[in-house]
PDB file of C-alpha atoms in Angstrom:
ATOM      1  CA  MET I   1     136.225  45.826  57.989  1.00  0.00           C
ATOM      2  CA  ASP I   2     133.388  45.491  60.994  1.00  0.00           C
ATOM      3  CA  LEU I   3     131.447  49.035  61.135  1.00  0.00           C
ATOM      4  CA  SER I   4     128.768  47.473  63.580  1.00  0.00           C
ATOM      5  CA  PRO I   5     127.791  49.263  66.491  1.00  0.00           C
ATOM      6  CA  GLY I   6     130.748  49.082  69.387  1.00  0.00           C
ATOM      7  CA  SER I   7     133.323  48.790  66.625  1.00  0.00           C
ATOM      8  CA  SER I   8     135.699  51.551  66.068  1.00  0.00           C
ATOM      9  CA  PHE I   9     135.343  53.449  62.889  1.00  0.00           C
ATOM     10  CA  PRO I  10     138.919  54.180  61.157  1.00  0.00           C
ATOM     11  CA  ASP I  11     140.301  57.602  61.227  1.00  0.00           C
ATOM     12  CA  LEU I  12     139.719  58.729  57.750  1.00  0.00           C
ATOM     13  CA  ASP I  13     142.549  60.886  56.080  1.00  0.00           C
ATOM     14  CA  LEU I  14     141.160  62.738  53.008  1.00  0.00           C
ATOM     15  CA  PRO I  15     141.030  65.956  51.831  1.00  0.00           C
ATOM     16  CA  ASP I  16     137.961  68.186  52.787  1.00  0.00           C
ATOM     17  CA  HIS I  17     135.960  70.341  50.188  1.00  0.00           C
ATOM     18  CA  THR I  18     138.728  72.998  50.149  1.00  0.00           C
ATOM     19  CA  GLY I  19     141.232  70.406  49.404  1.00  0.00           C
ATOM     20  CA  ARG I  20     142.934  70.381  52.811  1.00  0.00           C
ATOM     21  CA  PRO I  21     143.893  67.517  54.244  1.00  0.00           C
ATOM     22  CA  ARG I  22     141.897  66.242  56.986  1.00  0.00           C
ATOM     23  CA  THR I  23     141.723  63.169  59.629  1.00  0.00           C
ATOM     24  CA  LEU I  24     138.062  62.392  61.054  1.00  0.00           C
ATOM     25  CA  SER I  25     139.357  62.694  64.540  1.00  0.00           C
ATOM     26  CA  GLU I  26     140.494  66.174  64.013  1.00  0.00           C
ATOM     27  CA  LEU I  27     137.146  66.880  62.633  1.00  0.00           C
ATOM     28  CA  ALA I  28     135.296  65.288  65.684  1.00  0.00           C
ATOM     29  CA  ALA I  29     137.059  67.632  67.748  1.00  0.00           C
ATOM     30  CA  GLY I  30     135.933  65.786  70.845  1.00  0.00           C
ATOM     31  CA  ASP I  31     132.292  65.873  69.899  1.00  0.00           C
ATOM     32  CA  PRO I  32     129.935  63.237  68.627  1.00  0.00           C
ATOM     33  CA  VAL I  33     129.411  62.918  65.042  1.00  0.00           C
ATOM     34  CA  ALA I  34     126.801  62.039  62.489  1.00  0.00           C
ATOM     35  CA  LEU I  35     128.844  60.629  59.673  1.00  0.00           C
ATOM     36  CA  VAL I  36     127.254  60.308  56.396  1.00  0.00           C
ATOM     37  CA  THR I  37     128.625  58.559  52.834  1.00  0.00           C
ATOM     38  CA  LEU I  38     126.744  59.825  49.798  1.00  0.00           C
ATOM     39  CA  ARG I  39     126.620  58.642  46.451  1.00  0.00           C
ATOM     40  CA  GLY I  40     126.992  62.030  45.007  1.00  0.00           C
ATOM     41  CA  TRP I  41     125.756  65.461  44.037  1.00  0.00           C
ATOM     42  CA  TRP I  42     123.850  64.162  40.851  1.00  0.00           C
ATOM     43  CA  CYS I  43     121.657  61.946  42.837  1.00  0.00           C
ATOM     44  CA  PRO I  44     118.213  63.028  43.660  1.00  0.00           C
ATOM     45  CA  LYS I  45     117.916  61.031  46.864  1.00  0.00           C
ATOM     46  CA  GLU I  46     121.244  62.617  48.057  1.00  0.00           C
ATOM     47  CA  GLN I  47     120.170  65.988  47.174  1.00  0.00           C
ATOM     48  CA  ARG I  48     116.937  65.474  49.045  1.00  0.00           C
ATOM     49  CA  TYR I  49     118.785  64.063  52.241  1.00  0.00           C
ATOM     50  CA  MET I  50     121.273  66.623  52.136  1.00  0.00           C
ATOM     51  CA  ARG I  51     118.840  69.456  52.292  1.00  0.00           C
ATOM     52  CA  GLU I  52     117.384  67.576  55.593  1.00  0.00           C
ATOM     53  CA  LEU I  53     120.801  67.753  57.100  1.00  0.00           C
ATOM     54  CA  VAL I  54     121.303  71.036  56.602  1.00  0.00           C
ATOM     55  CA  ARG I  55     118.029  72.028  58.303  1.00  0.00           C
ATOM     56  CA  LEU I  56     119.619  70.042  61.183  1.00  0.00           C
ATOM     57  CA  GLN I  57     122.796  71.658  61.295  1.00  0.00           C
ATOM     58  CA  ASP I  58     121.040  74.703  63.154  1.00  0.00           C
ATOM     59  CA  GLU I  59     120.506  72.502  65.970  1.00  0.00           C
ATOM     60  CA  PHE I  60     123.985  70.897  66.058  1.00  0.00           C
ATOM     61  CA  GLU I  61     125.893  74.105  65.687  1.00  0.00           C
ATOM     62  CA  VAL I  62     124.669  74.986  69.287  1.00  0.00           C
ATOM     63  CA  ALA I  63     124.617  71.247  70.446  1.00  0.00           C
ATOM     64  CA  TYR I  64     128.480  70.600  69.988  1.00  0.00           C
ATOM     65  CA  ALA I  65     127.731  67.849  67.758  1.00  0.00           C
ATOM     66  CA  ARG I  66     129.470  67.267  64.352  1.00  0.00           C
ATOM     67  CA  ILE I  67     128.377  66.385  60.883  1.00  0.00           C
ATOM     68  CA  VAL I  68     130.980  65.103  58.310  1.00  0.00           C
ATOM     69  CA  VAL I  69     129.959  63.834  54.809  1.00  0.00           C
ATOM     70  CA  VAL I  70     132.178  61.738  52.789  1.00  0.00           C
ATOM     71  CA  SER I  71     131.613  60.988  48.800  1.00  0.00           C
ATOM     72  CA  VAL I  72     133.726  60.601  45.680  1.00  0.00           C
ATOM     73  CA  ASP I  73     133.014  63.789  44.413  1.00  0.00           C
ATOM     74  CA  ALA I  74     136.053  66.203  43.993  1.00  0.00           C
ATOM     75  CA  PRO I  75     136.861  68.939  46.411  1.00  0.00           C
ATOM     76  CA  GLU I  76     135.741  71.580  44.055  1.00  0.00           C
ATOM     77  CA  VAL I  77     132.546  69.593  42.949  1.00  0.00           C
ATOM     78  CA  GLN I  78     131.874  69.140  47.012  1.00  0.00           C
ATOM     79  CA  SER I  79     132.572  72.653  47.722  1.00  0.00           C
ATOM     80  CA  ALA I  80     129.797  74.026  44.880  1.00  0.00           C
ATOM     81  CA  PHE I  81     127.615  71.603  46.129  1.00  0.00           C
ATOM     82  CA  ARG I  82     128.123  72.580  49.554  1.00  0.00           C
ATOM     83  CA  ALA I  83     127.813  76.406  48.890  1.00  0.00           C
ATOM     84  CA  GLY I  84     124.492  75.653  47.042  1.00  0.00           C
ATOM     85  CA  LEU I  85     123.075  73.750  49.937  1.00  0.00           C
ATOM     86  CA  GLY I  86     124.073  76.330  52.518  1.00  0.00           C
ATOM     87  CA  ALA I  87     125.672  74.021  54.462  1.00  0.00           C
ATOM     88  CA  ARG I  88     128.342  74.956  57.284  1.00  0.00           C
ATOM     89  CA  PHE I  89     129.954  71.141  58.164  1.00  0.00           C
ATOM     90  CA  THR I  90     132.771  69.536  56.226  1.00  0.00           C
ATOM     91  CA  PHE I  91     132.640  67.247  53.425  1.00  0.00           C
ATOM     92  CA  LEU I  92     135.457  64.743  52.574  1.00  0.00           C
ATOM     93  CA  SER I  93     136.530  63.851  49.126  1.00  0.00           C
ATOM     94  CA  ASP I  94     137.369  60.272  48.524  1.00  0.00           C
ATOM     95  CA  ALA I  95     137.869  61.035  44.771  1.00  0.00           C
ATOM     96  CA  GLU I  96     141.147  58.468  44.527  1.00  0.00           C
ATOM     97  CA  ARG I  97     138.592  55.565  46.205  1.00  0.00           C
ATOM     98  CA  ARG I  98     141.539  55.088  48.842  1.00  0.00           C
ATOM     99  CA  TRP I  99     139.115  54.236  51.412  1.00  0.00           C
ATOM    100  CA  LEU I 100     135.899  53.057  49.786  1.00  0.00           C
ATOM    101  CA  PRO I 101     136.875  49.453  49.145  1.00  0.00           C
ATOM    102  CA  ARG I 102     138.423  49.203  52.801  1.00  0.00           C
ATOM    103  CA  LEU I 103     135.234  50.384  54.179  1.00  0.00           C
ATOM    104  CA  GLY I 104     133.337  48.124  52.174  1.00  0.00           C
ATOM    105  CA  LEU I 105     130.675  50.624  51.252  1.00  0.00           C
ATOM    106  CA  ALA I 106     130.755  50.578  47.493  1.00  0.00           C
ATOM    107  CA  GLU I 107     127.754  50.953  45.958  1.00  0.00           C
ATOM    108  CA  THR I 108     128.070  47.981  43.369  1.00  0.00           C
ATOM    109  CA  THR I 109     124.873  48.486  41.617  1.00  0.00           C
ATOM    110  CA  ASP I 110     126.081  52.129  40.038  1.00  0.00           C
ATOM    111  CA  THR I 111     129.030  51.016  37.710  1.00  0.00           C
ATOM    112  CA  THR I 112     129.142  54.414  36.216  1.00  0.00           C
ATOM    113  CA  HIS I 113     130.040  56.586  38.982  1.00  0.00           C
ATOM    114  CA  GLU I 114     131.590  54.014  41.485  1.00  0.00           C
ATOM    115  CA  PRO I 115     130.345  55.894  44.363  1.00  0.00           C
ATOM    116  CA  TYR I 116     129.740  55.114  48.292  1.00  0.00           C
ATOM    117  CA  LEU I 117     127.015  53.299  49.356  1.00  0.00           C
ATOM    118  CA  PRO I 118     124.440  55.519  51.203  1.00  0.00           C
ATOM    119  CA  ALA I 119     125.190  55.024  54.785  1.00  0.00           C
ATOM    120  CA  GLY I 120     125.275  56.598  58.180  1.00  0.00           C
ATOM    121  CA  PHE I 121     127.229  56.148  61.274  1.00  0.00           C
ATOM    122  CA  THR I 122     126.770  58.083  64.395  1.00  0.00           C
ATOM    123  CA  LEU I 123     130.113  58.198  66.341  1.00  0.00           C
ATOM    124  CA  PHE I 124     131.430  58.906  70.204  1.00  0.00           C
ATOM    125  CA  PRO I 125     134.081  61.453  70.011  1.00  0.00           C
ATOM    126  CA  ASP I 126     136.711  58.545  70.175  1.00  0.00           C
ATOM    127  CA  LEU I 127     135.045  57.300  66.655  1.00  0.00           C
ATOM    128  CA  THR I 128     133.565  54.201  68.295  1.00  0.00           C
ATOM    129  CA  ILE I 129     130.061  53.389  66.368  1.00  0.00           C
ATOM    130  CA  HIS I 130     126.755  54.027  68.091  1.00  0.00           C
ATOM    131  CA  ALA I 131     124.770  53.231  65.428  1.00  0.00           C
ATOM    132  CA  ALA I 132     124.880  52.219  61.572  1.00  0.00           C
ATOM    133  CA  TYR I 133     122.243  52.815  59.120  1.00  0.00           C
ATOM    134  CA  ASN I 134     122.103  51.564  55.716  1.00  0.00           C
ATOM    135  CA  GLY I 135     120.542  53.962  53.145  1.00  0.00           C
ATOM    136  CA  TYR I 136     120.308  51.828  50.225  1.00  0.00           C
ATOM    137  CA  TRP I 137     116.837  52.331  49.987  1.00  0.00           C
ATOM    138  CA  TYR I 138     116.064  55.867  50.909  1.00  0.00           C
ATOM    139  CA  LEU I 139     113.950  55.062  54.097  1.00  0.00           C
ATOM    140  CA  GLY I 140     116.926  53.172  55.336  1.00  0.00           C
ATOM    141  CA  ARG I 141     118.747  56.261  56.362  1.00  0.00           C
ATOM    142  CA  ALA I 142     118.490  57.835  59.674  1.00  0.00           C
ATOM    143  CA  THR I 143     116.051  60.270  60.001  1.00  0.00           C
ATOM    144  CA  MET I 144     116.821  63.779  61.556  1.00  0.00           C
ATOM    145  CA  GLU I 145     114.645  62.473  64.732  1.00  0.00           C
ATOM    146  CA  GLU I 146     117.265  59.290  64.744  1.00  0.00           C
ATOM    147  CA  LEU I 147     120.320  61.418  64.511  1.00  0.00           C
ATOM    148  CA  ARG I 148     118.836  63.695  67.565  1.00  0.00           C
ATOM    149  CA  ARG I 149     118.143  60.801  69.373  1.00  0.00           C
ATOM    150  CA  ASP I 150     121.864  59.407  68.676  1.00  0.00           C
ATOM    151  CA  MET I 151     123.518  62.348  69.717  1.00  0.00           C
ATOM    152  CA  ARG I 152     121.466  62.842  72.775  1.00  0.00           C
ATOM    153  CA  ASP I 153     122.613  59.035  73.803  1.00  0.00           C
ATOM    154  CA  ILE I 154     126.077  59.921  73.071  1.00  0.00           C
ATOM    155  CA  SER I 155     126.222  62.988  74.750  1.00  0.00           C
ATOM    156  CA  ARG I 156     124.298  61.583  77.922  1.00  0.00           C
ATOM    157  CA  SER I 157     127.333  59.396  77.905  1.00  0.00           C
ATOM    158  CA  VAL I 158     130.153  61.280  77.311  1.00  0.00           C
ATOM    159  CA  ARG I 159     129.179  64.606  79.107  1.00  0.00           C
ATOM    160  CA  GLU I 160     130.266  64.311  82.548  1.00  0.00           C
ATOM    161  CA  ASP I 161     127.865  67.280  83.606  1.00  0.00           C
ATOM    162  CA  TRP I 162     124.913  66.212  81.688  1.00  0.00           C
ATOM    163  CA  ALA I 163     122.756  65.512  84.380  1.00  0.00           C
ATOM    164  CA  LEU I 164     123.510  69.202  86.106  1.00  0.00           C
TER     165      LEU I 164
ATOM    166  CA  MET M   1     141.091  82.370  79.857  1.00  0.00           C
ATOM    167  CA  SER M   2     142.303  78.727  79.421  1.00  0.00           C
ATOM    168  CA  GLY M   3     142.980  77.817  75.673  1.00  0.00           C
ATOM    169  CA  GLY M   4     143.523  81.382  74.603  1.00  0.00           C
ATOM    170  CA  ALA M   5     146.270  83.809  74.099  1.00  0.00           C
ATOM    171  CA  CYS M   6     146.715  87.448  73.979  1.00  0.00           C
ATOM    172  CA  VAL M   7     147.627  90.089  71.331  1.00  0.00           C
ATOM    173  CA  PHE M   8     147.490  93.735  71.678  1.00  0.00           C
ATOM    174  CA  PHE M   9     146.008  96.284  69.070  1.00  0.00           C
ATOM    175  CA  ASP M  10     146.576  99.872  69.032  1.00  0.00           C
ATOM    176  CA  GLY M  11     144.410 100.656  65.981  1.00  0.00           C
ATOM    177  CA  ARG M  12     147.343 100.268  63.786  1.00  0.00           C
ATOM    178  CA  ARG M  13     149.681  97.289  64.972  1.00  0.00           C
ATOM    179  CA  LEU M  14     149.144  94.064  66.409  1.00  0.00           C
ATOM    180  CA  SER M  15     152.038  92.633  69.017  1.00  0.00           C
ATOM    181  CA  THR M  16     152.202  90.224  71.842  1.00  0.00           C
ATOM    182  CA  ALA M  17     152.965  92.827  74.265  1.00  0.00           C
ATOM    183  CA  PRO M  18     151.718  96.666  75.031  1.00  0.00           C
ATOM    184  CA  PRO M  19     150.977  99.059  74.052  1.00  0.00           C
ATOM    185  CA  GLY M  20     147.395  98.515  73.064  1.00  0.00           C
ATOM    186  CA  ARG M  21     144.119  96.855  73.494  1.00  0.00           C
ATOM    187  CA  GLU M  22     144.444  93.330  75.142  1.00  0.00           C
ATOM    188  CA  LEU M  23     142.664  90.881  73.248  1.00  0.00           C
ATOM    189  CA  THR M  24     142.273  87.076  73.871  1.00  0.00           C
ATOM    190  CA  LEU M  25     142.334  84.915  70.678  1.00  0.00           C
ATOM    191  CA  ASP M  26     142.600  81.031  69.842  1.00  0.00           C
ATOM    192  CA  GLY M  27     146.244  80.098  71.561  1.00  0.00           C
ATOM    193  CA  ARG M  28     146.655  77.898  68.312  1.00  0.00           C
ATOM    194  CA  CYS M  29     147.073  80.677  66.337  1.00  0.00           C
ATOM    195  CA  LEU M  30     150.214  81.644  68.101  1.00  0.00           C
ATOM    196  CA  ALA M  31     151.532  78.324  69.099  1.00  0.00           C
ATOM    197  CA  GLY M  32     153.043  77.101  65.868  1.00  0.00           C
ATOM    198  CA  GLU M  33     155.754  78.049  63.485  1.00  0.00           C
ATOM    199  CA  PRO M  34     154.901  81.607  62.153  1.00  0.00           C
ATOM    200  CA  VAL M  35     153.883  82.442  58.590  1.00  0.00           C
ATOM    201  CA  ARG M  36     156.346  85.128  57.366  1.00  0.00           C
ATOM    202  CA  GLY M  37     154.970  87.760  55.317  1.00  0.00           C
ATOM    203  CA  ALA M  38     151.158  87.079  56.282  1.00  0.00           C
ATOM    204  CA  TYR M  39     148.366  89.666  56.532  1.00  0.00           C
ATOM    205  CA  ALA M  40     146.072  90.249  59.376  1.00  0.00           C
ATOM    206  CA  HIS M  41     142.621  91.756  58.932  1.00  0.00           C
ATOM    207  CA  VAL M  42     141.696  93.024  62.328  1.00  0.00           C
ATOM    208  CA  CYS M  43     138.151  93.609  62.859  1.00  0.00           C
ATOM    209  CA  ALA M  44     138.548  95.204  66.198  1.00  0.00           C
ATOM    210  CA  LEU M  45     138.974  98.589  67.273  1.00  0.00           C
ATOM    211  CA  ALA M  46     141.681  99.769  70.133  1.00  0.00           C
ATOM    212  CA  ASP M  47     138.686 101.481  71.921  1.00  0.00           C
ATOM    213  CA  PRO M  48     138.415  99.243  75.551  1.00  0.00           C
ATOM    214  CA  ASP M  49     134.615  99.818  75.277  1.00  0.00           C
ATOM    215  CA  ALA M  50     134.073  98.580  71.871  1.00  0.00           C
ATOM    216  CA  ALA M  51     132.415  95.119  72.581  1.00  0.00           C
ATOM    217  CA  LEU M  52     129.369  92.961  71.660  1.00  0.00           C
ATOM    218  CA  ARG M  53     128.202  89.732  73.645  1.00  0.00           C
ATOM    219  CA  PHE M  54     129.290  86.487  71.858  1.00  0.00           C
ATOM    220  CA  ASP M  55     125.439  85.510  71.819  1.00  0.00           C
ATOM    221  CA  GLU M  56     124.154  88.309  69.853  1.00  0.00           C
ATOM    222  CA  PRO M  57     122.645  87.090  66.743  1.00  0.00           C
ATOM    223  CA  GLU M  58     124.730  89.302  64.509  1.00  0.00           C
ATOM    224  CA  VAL M  59     127.944  87.565  66.107  1.00  0.00           C
ATOM    225  CA  GLN M  60     126.376  84.363  65.616  1.00  0.00           C
ATOM    226  CA  GLY M  61     125.635  85.250  62.080  1.00  0.00           C
ATOM    227  CA  ALA M  62     129.123  86.175  61.478  1.00  0.00           C
ATOM    228  CA  ARG M  63     130.527  82.735  62.726  1.00  0.00           C
ATOM    229  CA  ARG M  64     127.992  80.982  60.609  1.00  0.00           C
ATOM    230  CA  ASP M  65     129.235  82.984  57.461  1.00  0.00           C
ATOM    231  CA  ALA M  66     132.721  82.244  58.402  1.00  0.00           C
ATOM    232  CA  MET M  67     131.833  78.686  58.445  1.00  0.00           C
ATOM    233  CA  ALA M  68     129.927  78.781  55.316  1.00  0.00           C
ATOM    234  CA  TRP M  69     131.740  80.714  52.714  1.00  0.00           C
ATOM    235  CA  TRP M  70     134.644  82.861  54.235  1.00  0.00           C
ATOM    236  CA  VAL M  71     136.985  80.016  55.122  1.00  0.00           C
ATOM    237  CA  PRO M  72     136.313  78.326  51.741  1.00  0.00           C
ATOM    238  CA  LEU M  73     136.762  81.570  49.848  1.00  0.00           C
ATOM    239  CA  LEU M  74     140.210  82.135  51.374  1.00  0.00           C
ATOM    240  CA  GLY M  75     141.253  78.387  50.236  1.00  0.00           C
ATOM    241  CA  ASP M  76     144.777  77.769  50.821  1.00  0.00           C
ATOM    242  CA  SER M  77     145.809  81.559  51.434  1.00  0.00           C
ATOM    243  CA  LEU M  78     144.335  81.103  55.108  1.00  0.00           C
ATOM    244  CA  VAL M  79     146.660  81.186  58.037  1.00  0.00           C
ATOM    245  CA  CYS M  80     144.370  81.249  60.887  1.00  0.00           C
ATOM    246  CA  ILE M  81     140.968  82.790  62.183  1.00  0.00           C
ATOM    247  CA  SER M  82     139.832  83.562  65.453  1.00  0.00           C
ATOM    248  CA  THR M  83     137.205  85.671  67.579  1.00  0.00           C
ATOM    249  CA  PHE M  84     138.657  87.986  70.086  1.00  0.00           C
ATOM    250  CA  ALA M  85     137.302  87.674  73.731  1.00  0.00           C
ATOM    251  CA  LEU M  86     137.703  90.057  76.430  1.00  0.00           C
ATOM    252  CA  ASP M  87     136.102  87.794  79.114  1.00  0.00           C
ATOM    253  CA  PRO M  88     133.923  84.876  78.917  1.00  0.00           C
ATOM    254  CA  SER M  89     130.687  86.773  77.413  1.00  0.00           C
ATOM    255  CA  ARG M  90     132.097  89.640  75.498  1.00  0.00           C
ATOM    256  CA  PHE M  91     133.386  89.717  71.878  1.00  0.00           C
ATOM    257  CA  ALA M  92     135.551  92.334  70.850  1.00  0.00           C
ATOM    258  CA  GLY M  93     135.863  91.434  67.278  1.00  0.00           C
ATOM    259  CA  ALA M  94     138.003  88.721  65.267  1.00  0.00           C
ATOM    260  CA  VAL M  95     141.318  88.289  63.081  1.00  0.00           C
ATOM    261  CA  THR M  96     141.467  86.644  60.022  1.00  0.00           C
ATOM    262  CA  VAL M  97     144.998  86.066  58.649  1.00  0.00           C
ATOM    263  CA  ALA M  98     146.002  85.108  55.042  1.00  0.00           C
ATOM    264  CA  ARG M  99     148.772  85.127  52.798  1.00  0.00           C
ATOM    265  CA  ASP M 100     147.104  87.364  50.251  1.00  0.00           C
ATOM    266  CA  PRO M 101     144.779  90.264  51.689  1.00  0.00           C
ATOM    267  CA  SER M 102     142.960  90.694  48.463  1.00  0.00           C
ATOM    268  CA  ALA M 103     139.709  88.942  49.812  1.00  0.00           C
ATOM    269  CA  PHE M 104     139.489  90.946  53.240  1.00  0.00           C
ATOM    270  CA  ARG M 105     136.890  93.228  51.843  1.00  0.00           C
ATOM    271  CA  ASP M 106     134.380  90.289  52.126  1.00  0.00           C
ATOM    272  CA  ASP M 107     135.355  89.735  55.885  1.00  0.00           C
ATOM    273  CA  PRO M 108     131.691  88.988  57.612  1.00  0.00           C
ATOM    274  CA  PHE M 109     133.449  90.244  60.782  1.00  0.00           C
ATOM    275  CA  ALA M 110     133.937  93.680  59.324  1.00  0.00           C
ATOM    276  CA  ARG M 111     130.146  93.991  59.727  1.00  0.00           C
ATOM    277  CA  LEU M 112     130.712  94.199  63.192  1.00  0.00           C
ATOM    278  CA  PHE M 113     133.860  96.099  63.764  1.00  0.00           C
ATOM    279  CA  PRO M 114     135.784  98.051  60.995  1.00  0.00           C
ATOM    280  CA  GLY M 115     138.779  96.054  59.467  1.00  0.00           C
ATOM    281  CA  THR M 116     142.296  97.209  59.567  1.00  0.00           C
ATOM    282  CA  VAL M 117     145.132  95.369  57.382  1.00  0.00           C
ATOM    283  CA  VAL M 118     148.085  94.702  59.147  1.00  0.00           C
ATOM    284  CA  GLU M 119     151.595  92.953  57.930  1.00  0.00           C
ATOM    285  CA  THR M 120     152.274  90.305  60.358  1.00  0.00           C
ATOM    286  CA  ASP M 121     154.968  87.573  61.209  1.00  0.00           C
ATOM    287  CA  LEU M 122     153.062  86.766  64.419  1.00  0.00           C
ATOM    288  CA  PHE M 123     150.598  83.914  63.426  1.00  0.00           C
ATOM    289  CA  SER M 124     150.939  80.238  62.760  1.00  0.00           C
ATOM    290  CA  GLU M 125     148.806  78.092  60.442  1.00  0.00           C
ATOM    291  CA  VAL M 126     145.791  76.297  62.057  1.00  0.00           C
ATOM    292  CA  ALA M 127     143.393  73.701  60.294  1.00  0.00           C
ATOM    293  CA  PRO M 128     140.194  75.721  59.662  1.00  0.00           C
ATOM    294  CA  PRO M 129     137.141  75.154  62.142  1.00  0.00           C
ATOM    295  CA  ALA M 130     135.196  72.136  60.888  1.00  0.00           C
ATOM    296  CA  GLY M 131     131.683  73.099  61.828  1.00  0.00           C
ATOM    297  CA  PRO M 132     128.803  73.270  62.202  1.00  0.00           C
ATOM    298  CA  VAL M 133     129.696  74.009  65.779  1.00  0.00           C
ATOM    299  CA  VAL M 134     129.591  78.064  66.126  1.00  0.00           C
ATOM    300  CA  GLU M 135     129.314  77.849  70.091  1.00  0.00           C
ATOM    301  CA  ARG M 136     132.556  78.236  72.068  1.00  0.00           C
ATOM    302  CA  TYR M 137     134.201  76.027  74.645  1.00  0.00           C
ATOM    303  CA  ALA M 138     134.432  76.867  78.558  1.00  0.00           C
ATOM    304  CA  GLY M 139     134.782  80.923  77.347  1.00  0.00           C
ATOM    305  CA  VAL M 140     137.950  80.123  74.793  1.00  0.00           C
ATOM    306  CA  PRO M 141     137.463  82.363  71.639  1.00  0.00           C
ATOM    307  CA  TRP M 142     135.882  80.403  68.709  1.00  0.00           C
ATOM    308  CA  PRO M 143     136.725  78.375  67.139  1.00  0.00           C
ATOM    309  CA  GLY M 144     139.395  77.251  69.789  1.00  0.00           C
ATOM    310  CA  GLY M 145     139.010  74.596  72.543  1.00  0.00           C
ATOM    311  CA  ARG M 146     137.250  71.606  72.734  1.00  0.00           C
ATOM    312  CA  PHE M 147     135.757  69.338  75.841  1.00  0.00           C
ATOM    313  CA  GLY M 148     138.121  67.365  77.806  1.00  0.00           C
ATOM    314  CA  ALA M 149     139.786  64.061  76.756  1.00  0.00           C
ATOM    315  CA  SER M 150     137.574  62.187  79.132  1.00  0.00           C
ATOM    316  CA  ALA M 151     134.595  63.266  77.023  1.00  0.00           C
ATOM    317  CA  ASP M 152     136.038  61.343  74.137  1.00  0.00           C
ATOM    318  CA  THR M 153     135.605  57.746  75.681  1.00  0.00           C
ATOM    319  CA  GLN M 154     132.453  55.872  75.860  1.00  0.00           C
ATOM    320  CA  SER M 155     131.229  55.489  79.379  1.00  0.00           C
ATOM    321  CA  GLU M 156     128.504  52.955  78.992  1.00  0.00           C
TER     322      GLU M 156
END
């Protein structure tokens, strides 16, 4: 599957952290999206990165921009992780690994958890990929400043009244 | 108010017609198949002067709490949730509709206006808000509304 900029990200259909079925397009709801895939709650790197995202949510919640996180953790585990972080965005659970192989985002060096490769995608509201980040090495992940920049670029492109 | 629908609250009963105070909520809450035998926690007053501004920090705080833990706490019991708007800037409270009323004592919107439990067949199931956005779209009561379909398409 082509997940490079300009391609369409698939409309994932997965349960959220409460177990409700969701689609990615429903969660985008007409807004730009920062989509992040995580190894899982157990990984110290993910815990560190998620704390950064939680700080960023204070800006996104007033900027009409969305954050969606995908991992192989079960919904109840995601719900506890989310609550502990103080996150107010949605987690999607691919515990059955329905989407992981189709996306080609398997973290092949972890044969214990079979998790997602840490990655990030910034998406237009119609799920067109604006930018992609490979976070196998921590420093490959999108910084908060890069996410802000991407959200600004997308918003400038899709908000007809941007220049008012 | 585009994207909204009206209910009337007289302090004890909710209905879609007078008598009572007219309150605008997310129109999706009344648009689908009604859930029979549900309970609405109406955090609002019938007094027409009982209002706050949507932008008050305590109102924003209640919306953040709804995203963070109120909706997850309700789980499968949740039918729908909406704030009440009087006009594009004034907030008159909120309603949470659930199949089981036992968690209503924790409703974050009850910090703003006292809650009344009302048995109701009016409301339909709406997927809970995705977050983290807590702002409103063109004056539609949170969490309703969205920007236009034209905004979905990349323009460059």
